[in-house]
C-alpha cells in the first residue's frame, strides 16, 4: 500500500469548483436577465448553487483538516498565506471606494456648490450612532482577542462566551447600521455624496455580515470540539478577517463620517 | 482705491493671471469669480454702498466662463436652486 512521502495535501477530486463556476455564470447572466426580462429565476438558481457550493466545499475542508489530519504545518502555512493574500485583495477593493470618495470630496465641483458636504445634504452626526458603532466594533475586537487566548489556553467555556459576545456585537452593529440606513435624510441617489456614502458603507456592512457568519461557524466548531489549543487556523482566519472589517470601519468613520461632515 | 478700480476696469483686456488657480483647469477660477461678483453685490447692497468695485469680478467671470454655465447659473439663481453660497 503506497503512502505519501511528503507533508503536503494532494486534494481528492471535487465537484465544488465546477458548481461554483456554474453558480457564478448563472448569477451574472441571471442579473442581466433580471434587468432586461424581469425574471429572477436564473439569478436565484445561481444563488442557491453558490450557497450549496460554499457549504459543501468548506465542509469538505473541515473534514480534510480536522478529521483526516491533512492540515500539517506546511499545509497550514499555505492556508495562512492564502488568507493574508485574500484580505490584501479586499484592502485594495476598499481602497478604490476611498479613492472615489476623496476624488469627489477634496475638490467639490460647482454642481455640488463647490463645498463638501454638497449643498442640500445634511450628513449624519458623527458623534451619535456612528460613534456607538465605532465603540461596538472596537469592543468586538477585544472580545475576539479574548476568544483567541481562551482557545490557546484550553478555556473552553470562556472561548464560547467571548466568541458569542463577539458575534452579538457584530449583529448589534448590523442592526444599528440598518436603522441608520432607514432613517438617513439622504439616499444613494443623492448625487456623488449618496453614491460614495452608501457604496462604501454598504460594502463594509456586507463584510460585517460575512465576518459575523464566519465567526458563527467558528462558534459551532468550537462547541463541537474541532479546535485544539495548538491548531485552530479557521478561527484565526476569522479573527484576522474580523480585525480587517474593524480597521475598514475606522477609516470609513474618520474619512466619510467625521472629516466628510 | 475707487479710482484705481475705475482705472483697472478701463484698462481691462482679459482676466489676468490669478496665482490661486495656476493650472490648466480654470473651472474654479470661473466659479470663484462668479460667486465673488454676486457676493460682492449682496454685501455692498446691504451696506447701501456703490457696487462698482464688484464689476471687476463680473469682467473676469465673463471672460473666463462658458456662456452656457453663466446662463445655467443665472437661471438657478432665479429659481432658488443655485447650489453655491451667496
XYZ file of C-alpha atoms in Angstrom:
347
model
C 0.000 0.000 0.000
C 1.609 3.341 -1.085
C 1.827 6.213 1.442
C 2.597 9.839 0.677
C 6.249 10.615 1.436
C 5.675 14.359 1.876
C 3.772 16.704 4.181
C 1.606 18.311 1.544
C -2.070 17.807 0.771
C -2.896 16.302 -2.624
C -6.604 17.079 -2.625
C -9.094 14.447 -3.835
C -11.119 15.284 -6.965
C -14.025 17.565 -6.074
C -17.083 18.857 -7.949
C -17.304 22.114 -5.992
C -15.030 24.253 -8.179
C -17.242 23.346 -11.126
C -20.516 24.015 -9.294
C -19.007 27.294 -8.057
C -18.115 28.331 -11.589
C -21.598 27.387 -12.808
C -23.088 29.382 -9.936
C -21.010 32.411 -10.956
C -22.217 32.058 -14.543
C -25.874 31.716 -13.505
C -25.674 34.689 -11.138
C -24.099 37.038 -13.665
C -26.273 36.065 -16.611
C -29.220 35.902 -14.206
C -28.527 39.510 -13.264
C -28.661 40.518 -16.932
C -31.882 38.507 -17.436
C -33.410 40.222 -14.429
C -32.517 43.647 -15.754
C -33.869 43.044 -19.258
C -36.630 40.455 -18.909
C -37.852 40.913 -15.303
C -37.256 37.289 -14.274
C -35.227 36.394 -11.184
C -35.304 32.612 -11.722
C -31.800 32.232 -13.173
C -30.198 34.503 -10.612
C -31.948 32.754 -7.708
C -30.824 29.390 -9.051
C -27.269 30.700 -9.191
C -27.506 31.989 -5.639
C -28.766 28.636 -4.318
C -25.998 26.831 -6.180
C -23.451 29.260 -4.710
C -24.674 28.660 -1.160
C -24.608 24.888 -1.675
C -21.093 25.104 -3.131
C -19.792 27.168 -0.218
C -21.397 24.864 2.360
C -20.085 21.672 0.835
C -16.646 22.931 -0.138
C -15.878 24.354 3.284
C -17.445 21.310 4.975
C -15.020 19.168 2.973
C -12.058 21.333 4.029
C -13.071 20.919 7.669
C -13.310 17.148 7.146
C -9.877 17.044 5.490
C -8.224 19.227 8.148
C -9.934 18.472 11.437
C -10.936 14.840 10.954
C -8.424 13.438 8.442
C -5.267 15.265 9.581
C -4.293 16.643 6.191
C -3.505 20.130 7.558
C 0.136 19.615 8.506
C 2.278 22.653 9.378
C 3.340 23.324 5.770
C -0.262 22.991 4.612
C -1.388 25.370 7.334
C 1.307 27.822 6.255
C -0.176 27.769 2.760
C -3.645 28.436 4.165
C -2.240 31.364 6.145
C -0.651 32.849 3.035
C -3.944 32.343 1.239
C -5.994 34.178 3.838
C -3.479 37.024 4.025
C -3.467 37.415 0.253
C -7.267 37.361 0.159
C -7.550 40.042 2.840
C -4.943 42.094 0.960
C -7.088 41.916 -2.160
C -10.043 43.136 -0.103
C -7.942 46.047 1.130
C -7.416 47.074 -2.491
C -11.139 46.664 -3.121
C -11.956 49.195 -0.415
C -9.063 51.423 -1.451
C -10.935 52.019 -4.710
C -14.017 53.305 -2.931
C -11.930 55.528 -0.689
C -10.245 56.885 -3.834
C -13.654 57.683 -5.283
C -14.724 59.406 -2.066
C -11.601 61.552 -1.833
C -11.651 62.366 -5.538
C -15.098 63.909 -5.217
C -14.811 65.414 -1.743
C -11.373 67.077 -1.917
C -12.302 69.161 -4.982
C -16.096 69.526 -4.934
C -17.474 70.686 -8.294
C -19.719 73.703 -8.929
C -22.665 71.331 -9.385
C -22.312 70.463 -5.680
C -21.941 74.119 -4.712
C -18.156 73.898 -4.517
C -18.422 72.539 -0.985
C -18.471 69.240 0.894
C -20.941 68.084 2.110
C -22.696 69.278 -1.045
C -25.461 71.884 -0.861
C -28.683 70.312 0.357
C -27.069 67.316 2.047
C -27.448 67.010 5.837
C -24.831 64.482 6.871
C -25.271 62.149 9.841
C -23.869 63.438 13.131
C -20.602 61.542 13.600
C -20.952 61.713 17.372
C -24.263 59.888 17.513
C -24.913 56.331 16.215
C -21.718 56.225 14.111
C -19.646 56.765 17.265
C -21.576 54.000 19.021
C -20.873 51.760 16.032
C -17.180 52.523 16.384
C -17.273 51.543 20.060
C -19.176 48.345 19.231
C -16.628 47.199 16.658
C -13.638 48.138 18.812
C -15.175 46.157 21.681
C -15.719 43.204 19.368
C -12.015 43.348 18.515
C -11.255 42.970 22.187
C -13.697 40.078 22.661
C -12.357 38.193 19.640
C -8.832 38.505 21.058
C -10.184 37.225 24.367
C -11.681 34.275 22.484
C -8.343 33.543 20.818
C -6.475 33.496 24.101
C -9.187 31.315 25.634
C -8.784 28.787 22.834
C -4.994 28.809 23.159
C -5.254 28.317 26.922
C -7.791 25.488 26.644
C -10.518 27.513 28.373
C -13.498 26.013 26.570
C -16.298 27.843 28.359
C -14.639 31.258 28.113
C -13.883 30.693 24.446
C -17.558 30.002 23.782
C -18.666 33.030 25.830
C -16.258 35.512 24.259
C -16.883 34.237 20.742
C -20.637 34.511 21.303
C -20.196 38.037 22.622
C -18.140 38.961 19.546
C -20.884 37.715 17.247
C -23.576 39.542 19.226
C -21.597 42.773 18.926
C -21.325 42.186 15.188
C -25.084 41.696 14.942
C -25.663 44.784 17.082
C -23.525 46.811 14.643
C -25.527 45.468 11.715
C -28.835 46.302 13.397
C -27.691 49.829 14.274
C -26.418 50.429 10.762
C -29.699 49.134 9.306
C -31.689 51.658 11.329
C -29.255 54.405 10.305
C -29.824 53.481 6.651
C -33.580 53.553 7.173
C -33.568 56.891 8.988
C -30.948 58.717 6.898
C -32.123 62.006 5.350
C -30.300 61.214 2.096
C -30.319 58.209 -0.268
C -27.870 56.526 -2.640
C -29.463 58.576 -5.437
C -28.491 61.884 -3.838
C -25.563 62.812 -6.037
C -21.996 61.738 -5.511
C -22.388 62.124 -1.735
C -25.071 59.468 -1.645
C -23.172 57.216 -4.021
C -19.872 57.317 -2.158
C -21.536 57.038 1.247
C -23.782 54.069 0.548
C -21.423 52.110 -1.693
C -18.512 52.367 0.762
C -20.531 51.790 3.942
C -22.735 49.279 2.168
C -19.863 47.039 1.118
C -18.466 47.409 4.605
C -21.780 46.274 6.092
C -21.780 43.266 3.777
C -18.315 42.393 5.062
C -19.539 42.692 8.654
C -22.264 40.174 7.848
C -19.766 37.850 6.160
C -17.378 38.192 9.106
C -20.132 37.539 11.643
C -21.138 34.427 9.708
C -17.538 33.191 9.627
C -17.292 33.724 13.408
C -20.615 31.926 13.923
C -19.279 28.913 12.032
C -16.227 29.024 14.309
C -18.543 29.077 17.330
C -20.330 25.949 16.097
C -16.972 24.277 15.520
C -15.653 25.290 18.936
C -18.765 23.818 20.575
C -18.156 20.620 18.629
C -14.534 20.329 19.822
C -12.923 20.998 16.426
C -10.265 23.384 17.755
C -7.221 22.440 19.823
C -5.090 24.868 21.776
C -2.317 24.443 19.175
C -4.328 24.143 15.976
C -7.294 26.396 15.236
C -6.486 28.128 11.995
C -10.119 28.504 10.942
C -10.667 30.647 13.998
C -7.501 32.661 13.362
C -8.597 33.323 9.777
C -11.986 34.522 11.042
C -10.306 36.745 13.624
C -7.978 38.281 11.003
C -10.971 38.977 8.786
C -12.857 40.495 11.685
C -9.952 42.835 12.552
C -9.764 43.845 8.889
C -13.506 44.731 8.945
C -12.915 46.779 12.095
C -9.996 48.693 10.546
C -12.012 49.452 7.400
C -14.749 50.880 9.621
C -12.228 53.110 11.415
C -11.112 54.542 8.071
C -14.738 54.962 6.975
C -15.614 56.684 10.224
C -12.707 59.134 10.127
C -12.957 59.863 6.381
C -16.644 59.815 5.486
C -18.488 60.302 8.741
C -16.183 62.711 10.547
C -13.992 64.611 8.033
C -16.736 64.369 5.416
C -19.287 66.167 7.573
C -8.860 102.704 -4.325
C -12.015 103.663 -6.167
C -10.094 105.461 -8.932
C -7.780 102.504 -9.124
C -10.750 100.275 -9.692
C -12.009 102.583 -12.468
C -8.534 102.573 -13.993
C -8.339 98.833 -13.760
C -11.738 98.442 -15.388
C -10.804 100.833 -18.189
C -7.539 99.067 -18.856
C -9.155 95.639 -18.728
C -8.365 93.400 -21.665
C -8.861 89.951 -20.282
C -8.657 88.062 -16.985
C -5.126 88.418 -15.568
C -3.100 85.522 -14.152
C -4.508 84.509 -10.781
C -1.947 82.642 -8.678
C -4.773 80.944 -6.790
C -5.539 78.987 -9.962
C -2.186 78.281 -11.620
C -3.099 75.148 -13.571
C -4.761 74.328 -16.853
C -8.175 73.585 -15.310
C -9.669 77.049 -14.757
C -13.144 75.903 -13.665
C -12.601 77.026 -10.109
C -11.374 80.442 -11.326
C -14.644 80.991 -13.223
C -16.755 79.662 -10.350
C -14.991 81.736 -7.702
C -15.335 84.997 -9.623
C -18.983 84.302 -10.390
C -19.610 83.751 -6.670
C -17.494 86.741 -5.688
C -19.441 89.048 -8.003
C -22.812 88.164 -6.554
C -21.491 88.044 -3.001
C -19.943 91.494 -3.537
C -23.250 92.788 -4.898
C -25.149 91.398 -1.944
C -22.703 92.726 0.630
C -22.360 96.223 -0.800
C -26.110 96.495 -1.427
C -26.746 95.607 2.189
C -24.439 98.443 3.239
C -26.038 100.817 0.732
C -22.671 101.486 -0.944
C -21.860 101.848 -4.640
C -21.344 98.392 -6.140
C -18.939 99.497 -8.886
C -15.918 97.635 -7.426
C -17.858 94.432 -7.932
C -17.660 94.894 -11.677
C -14.095 93.555 -11.689
C -15.374 90.106 -10.770
C -18.041 90.378 -13.428
C -15.463 91.198 -16.080
C -13.329 88.246 -15.017
C -16.096 85.682 -14.994
C -17.483 86.966 -18.278
C -14.018 86.461 -19.774
C -13.455 83.014 -18.339
C -16.768 81.211 -18.024
C -18.523 79.332 -20.816
C -21.734 81.154 -21.706
C -23.829 78.039 -21.042
C -22.542 77.894 -17.473
C -23.413 81.560 -16.872
C -26.899 81.028 -18.290
C -27.405 77.886 -16.211
C -26.261 79.546 -13.010
C -28.320 82.685 -13.656
C -31.426 80.538 -14.157
C -30.634 78.570 -10.989
C -30.293 81.783 -9.015
C -33.686 82.937 -10.262
C -35.266 79.582 -9.401
C -33.618 79.495 -5.996
C -31.769 76.284 -6.841
C -28.280 77.709 -7.174
C -26.003 75.370 -5.185
C -23.352 77.953 -4.343
C -23.408 80.070 -1.231
C -24.002 83.747 -1.983
